[in-house]
mmCIF file of C-alpha atoms in Angstrom:
data_model
loop_
_atom_site.group_PDB
_atom_site.id
_atom_site.type_symbol
_atom_site.label_atom_id
_atom_site.label_comp_id
_atom_site.label_asym_id
_atom_site.label_seq_id
_atom_site.Cartn_x
_atom_site.Cartn_y
_atom_site.Cartn_z
ATOM 1 C CA UNK A 1 166.367 185.078 113.639
ATOM 2 C CA UNK A 2 169.353 185.388 115.770
ATOM 3 C CA UNK A 3 168.312 186.649 119.212
ATOM 4 C CA UNK A 4 171.695 186.574 120.786
ATOM 5 C CA UNK A 5 175.283 186.059 119.834
ATOM 6 C CA UNK A 6 178.620 186.256 121.559
ATOM 7 C CA UNK A 7 182.054 185.826 119.989
ATOM 8 C CA UNK A 8 184.896 184.416 121.994
ATOM 9 C CA UNK A 9 188.250 182.980 121.022
ATOM 10 C CA UNK A 10 187.254 179.375 121.782
ATOM 11 C CA UNK A 11 183.461 179.448 121.964
ATOM 12 C CA UNK A 12 180.605 180.923 120.033
ATOM 13 C CA UNK A 13 176.940 180.408 120.778
ATOM 14 C CA UNK A 14 173.918 181.772 118.882
ATOM 15 C CA UNK A 15 170.221 181.559 119.582
ATOM 16 C CA UNK A 16 167.251 181.654 117.270
ATOM 17 C CA UNK A 17 163.529 181.383 117.347
ATOM 18 C CA UNK A 18 161.159 180.755 114.466
ATOM 19 C CA UNK A 19 159.317 184.044 114.803
ATOM 20 C CA UNK A 20 160.444 187.477 113.970
ATOM 21 C CA UNK A 21 160.336 188.610 117.540
ATOM 22 C CA UNK A 22 163.103 187.921 120.092
ATOM 23 C CA UNK A 23 160.879 185.469 122.140
ATOM 24 C CA UNK A 24 159.184 182.221 120.977
ATOM 25 C CA UNK A 25 155.604 182.664 119.889
ATOM 26 C CA UNK A 26 153.002 180.374 118.360
ATOM 27 C CA UNK A 27 153.091 180.062 114.628
ATOM 28 C CA UNK A 28 150.801 178.304 112.139
ATOM 29 C CA UNK A 29 151.337 174.620 112.685
ATOM 30 C CA UNK A 30 152.536 172.436 109.859
ATOM 31 C CA UNK A 31 150.343 169.507 108.781
ATOM 32 C CA UNK A 32 150.039 166.667 111.288
ATOM 33 C CA UNK A 33 152.750 163.908 111.041
ATOM 34 C CA UNK A 34 152.783 160.419 112.305
ATOM 35 C CA UNK A 35 154.131 159.872 115.862
ATOM 36 C CA UNK A 36 157.895 160.322 116.232
ATOM 37 C CA UNK A 37 159.819 157.113 116.833
ATOM 38 C CA UNK A 38 162.229 156.723 119.692
ATOM 39 C CA UNK A 39 165.709 158.175 119.142
ATOM 40 C CA UNK A 40 168.309 155.893 117.543
ATOM 41 C CA UNK A 41 170.823 154.363 119.876
ATOM 42 C CA UNK A 42 174.078 156.255 119.982
ATOM 43 C CA UNK A 43 175.862 153.817 117.792
ATOM 44 C CA UNK A 44 173.374 154.426 115.031
ATOM 45 C CA UNK A 45 173.977 158.183 114.885
ATOM 46 C CA UNK A 46 175.271 159.533 111.630
ATOM 47 C CA UNK A 47 178.769 160.061 113.011
ATOM 48 C CA UNK A 48 178.715 156.783 115.050
ATOM 49 C CA UNK A 49 180.042 158.675 118.088
ATOM 50 C CA UNK A 50 178.974 157.398 121.498
ATOM 51 C CA UNK A 51 181.149 160.122 123.025
ATOM 52 C CA UNK A 52 179.154 162.811 121.243
ATOM 53 C CA UNK A 53 175.898 161.178 122.336
ATOM 54 C CA UNK A 54 177.076 161.090 125.913
ATOM 55 C CA UNK A 55 178.071 164.762 125.730
ATOM 56 C CA UNK A 56 174.625 165.644 124.338
ATOM 57 C CA UNK A 57 172.898 163.714 127.136
ATOM 58 C CA UNK A 58 174.903 165.778 129.685
ATOM 59 C CA UNK A 59 173.699 168.989 127.951
ATOM 60 C CA UNK A 60 170.107 167.806 128.165
ATOM 61 C CA UNK A 61 170.610 167.119 131.879
ATOM 62 C CA UNK A 62 172.016 170.643 132.329
ATOM 63 C CA UNK A 63 169.104 172.189 130.443
ATOM 64 C CA UNK A 64 166.600 170.273 132.660
ATOM 65 C CA UNK A 65 168.514 171.103 135.826
ATOM 66 C CA UNK A 66 168.380 174.826 134.934
ATOM 67 C CA UNK A 67 164.626 174.530 134.232
ATOM 68 C CA UNK A 68 163.957 172.731 137.526
ATOM 69 C CA UNK A 69 165.713 175.558 139.409
ATOM 70 C CA UNK A 70 163.241 177.928 137.786
ATOM 71 C CA UNK A 71 160.246 175.755 138.701
ATOM 72 C CA UNK A 72 159.819 174.644 135.042
ATOM 73 C CA UNK A 73 159.018 171.124 133.914
ATOM 74 C CA UNK A 74 161.742 169.098 132.219
ATOM 75 C CA UNK A 75 161.902 168.993 128.439
ATOM 76 C CA UNK A 76 161.425 165.632 126.879
ATOM 77 C CA UNK A 77 163.992 164.543 124.313
ATOM 78 C CA UNK A 78 162.248 164.092 120.950
ATOM 79 C CA UNK A 79 163.779 162.021 118.152
ATOM 80 C CA UNK A 80 162.738 164.329 115.340
ATOM 81 C CA UNK A 81 164.401 167.264 117.021
ATOM 82 C CA UNK A 82 167.556 165.251 117.620
ATOM 83 C CA UNK A 83 167.559 164.404 113.908
ATOM 84 C CA UNK A 84 167.042 168.107 113.013
ATOM 85 C CA UNK A 85 169.775 169.173 115.313
ATOM 86 C CA UNK A 86 172.207 166.464 114.012
ATOM 87 C CA UNK A 87 171.578 167.465 110.415
ATOM 88 C CA UNK A 88 172.301 171.118 111.260
ATOM 89 C CA UNK A 89 175.522 170.258 113.140
ATOM 90 C CA UNK A 90 176.728 168.360 110.071
ATOM 91 C CA UNK A 91 175.907 171.340 107.838
ATOM 92 C CA UNK A 92 177.732 173.747 110.084
ATOM 93 C CA UNK A 93 180.762 171.433 110.274
ATOM 94 C CA UNK A 94 180.823 170.969 106.472
ATOM 95 C CA UNK A 95 180.806 174.753 105.981
ATOM 96 C CA UNK A 96 182.975 175.363 109.095
ATOM 97 C CA UNK A 97 180.540 178.167 109.873
ATOM 98 C CA UNK A 98 178.208 179.006 112.804
ATOM 99 C CA UNK A 99 174.829 179.971 111.324
ATOM 100 C CA UNK A 100 171.233 179.177 111.896
ATOM 101 C CA UNK A 101 170.734 178.781 108.118
ATOM 102 C CA UNK A 102 173.549 177.977 105.801
ATOM 103 C CA UNK A 103 173.304 178.570 102.024
ATOM 104 C CA UNK A 104 171.032 175.941 100.470
ATOM 105 C CA UNK A 105 169.682 174.754 103.907
ATOM 106 C CA UNK A 106 166.050 175.084 104.897
ATOM 107 C CA UNK A 107 165.091 177.432 107.786
ATOM 108 C CA UNK A 108 164.600 176.099 111.319
ATOM 109 C CA UNK A 109 160.849 175.448 111.014
ATOM 110 C CA UNK A 110 161.219 173.586 107.747
ATOM 111 C CA UNK A 111 164.096 171.483 109.043
ATOM 112 C CA UNK A 112 161.955 170.505 112.107
ATOM 113 C CA UNK A 113 158.957 169.741 109.917
ATOM 114 C CA UNK A 114 161.160 167.705 107.450
ATOM 115 C CA UNK A 115 162.360 165.704 110.515
ATOM 116 C CA UNK A 116 158.713 164.679 111.254
ATOM 117 C CA UNK A 117 158.100 167.260 114.034
ATOM 118 C CA UNK A 118 154.553 168.715 114.058
ATOM 119 C CA UNK A 119 155.234 171.935 115.936
ATOM 120 C CA UNK A 120 153.431 175.139 116.923
ATOM 121 C CA UNK A 121 156.547 176.933 118.232
ATOM 122 C CA UNK A 122 160.259 176.330 117.519
ATOM 123 C CA UNK A 123 163.572 177.671 118.704
ATOM 124 C CA UNK A 124 167.240 176.901 118.387
ATOM 125 C CA UNK A 125 170.506 177.463 120.130
ATOM 126 C CA UNK A 126 173.771 176.799 118.357
ATOM 127 C CA UNK A 127 177.438 177.134 119.353
ATOM 128 C CA UNK A 128 180.914 175.820 118.929
ATOM 129 C CA UNK A 129 183.908 175.358 121.069
ATOM 130 C CA UNK A 130 187.483 174.205 120.481
ATOM 131 C CA UNK A 131 187.208 172.190 123.797
ATOM 132 C CA UNK A 132 185.921 168.946 122.310
ATOM 133 C CA UNK A 133 184.933 167.511 125.677
ATOM 134 C CA UNK A 134 181.879 167.282 127.885
ATOM 135 C CA UNK A 135 183.332 170.190 129.881
ATOM 136 C CA UNK A 136 183.567 172.205 126.607
ATOM 137 C CA UNK A 137 179.855 171.595 125.796
ATOM 138 C CA UNK A 138 178.769 172.308 129.370
ATOM 139 C CA UNK A 139 180.804 175.485 129.234
ATOM 140 C CA UNK A 140 178.816 176.616 126.209
ATOM 141 C CA UNK A 141 175.617 175.729 128.055
ATOM 142 C CA UNK A 142 176.725 177.703 131.100
ATOM 143 C CA UNK A 143 177.591 180.703 128.913
ATOM 144 C CA UNK A 144 174.086 180.548 127.425
ATOM 145 C CA UNK A 145 172.465 180.333 130.832
ATOM 146 C CA UNK A 146 174.643 183.187 132.078
ATOM 147 C CA UNK A 147 173.335 185.640 129.585
ATOM 148 C CA UNK A 148 171.515 188.776 130.798
ATOM 149 C CA UNK A 149 168.815 190.975 129.104
ATOM 150 C CA UNK A 150 168.571 192.211 126.560
ATOM 151 C CA UNK A 151 171.081 189.845 124.996
ATOM 152 C CA UNK A 152 169.738 186.626 126.482
ATOM 153 C CA UNK A 153 168.133 184.741 123.636
ATOM 154 C CA UNK A 154 169.825 181.426 124.491
ATOM 155 C CA UNK A 155 168.673 181.627 128.117
ATOM 156 C CA UNK A 156 165.147 182.512 127.083
ATOM 157 C CA UNK A 157 165.028 179.419 124.737
ATOM 158 C CA UNK A 158 166.366 177.172 127.473
ATOM 159 C CA UNK A 159 163.910 178.521 130.162
ATOM 160 C CA UNK A 160 160.926 179.019 127.905
ATOM 161 C CA UNK A 161 157.601 177.830 129.317
ATOM 162 C CA UNK A 162 156.467 177.504 125.688
ATOM 163 C CA UNK A 163 158.712 174.617 124.736
ATOM 164 C CA UNK A 164 158.011 171.035 125.907
ATOM 165 C CA UNK A 165 160.437 168.944 123.828
ATOM 166 C CA UNK A 166 164.133 169.266 122.803
ATOM 167 C CA UNK A 167 166.690 167.600 120.595
ATOM 168 C CA UNK A 168 170.343 168.174 121.463
ATOM 169 C CA UNK A 169 173.137 167.102 119.151
ATOM 170 C CA UNK A 170 176.926 167.357 119.545
ATOM 171 C CA UNK A 171 179.184 166.756 116.595
ATOM 172 C CA UNK A 172 182.930 166.242 117.257
ATOM 173 C CA UNK A 173 184.555 167.792 114.172
ATOM 174 C CA UNK A 174 188.207 166.553 114.076
ATOM 175 C CA UNK A 175 188.734 168.256 110.681
ATOM 176 C CA UNK A 176 188.274 171.765 112.172
ATOM 177 C CA UNK A 177 188.968 170.930 115.852
ATOM 178 C CA UNK A 178 185.516 172.034 116.932
ATOM 179 C CA UNK A 179 182.664 170.632 118.992
ATOM 180 C CA UNK A 180 179.440 171.789 117.312
ATOM 181 C CA UNK A 181 176.291 172.035 119.493
ATOM 182 C CA UNK A 182 172.704 172.407 118.276
ATOM 183 C CA UNK A 183 169.690 172.532 120.609
ATOM 184 C CA UNK A 184 166.321 172.414 118.788
ATOM 185 C CA UNK A 185 163.208 173.185 120.924
ATOM 186 C CA UNK A 186 159.585 172.869 120.082
ATOM 187 C CA UNK A 187 156.062 172.896 121.317
ATOM 188 C CA UNK A 188 154.252 170.036 119.603
ATOM 189 C CA UNK A 189 150.949 170.440 117.785
#
């Protein structure tokens, strides 16, 4: 479900949670999975981009800084969520379309489960910008954090006390001149 969306000439974010309400809620947990391995090194990412990995790390730092300012614990980066986010960025780039679920693609909960995440709550923020730099990605993040109710789904995902882990992926799409950003959130079972 899209809980917030904003269209701008150069940037577009969208937020989603796995439930049918605008805030994350507990859902039936998928079957237990083995422990999630450590994330692959940046050079082993599907796009081989150390620049994209560096930008994603800056976004994680911005998320955790915003959470600290609100007295919330930092989110831990979780490899399965990074994998889920990366796959979704690739799907959006291939379709050149911002969407939480593209035709033929599983929904968020299924994507996270397929990536080995045993979750009880899940959420997602997505966006794109034509500014394919760290400043562009941080601009998307600032836009998400600057939202106000009732259209603040991104902000609520970022500052949710429900979520404990995150996977952030940035894909630099030279074909379409876009930086794609996916932030997958979860509370683990």
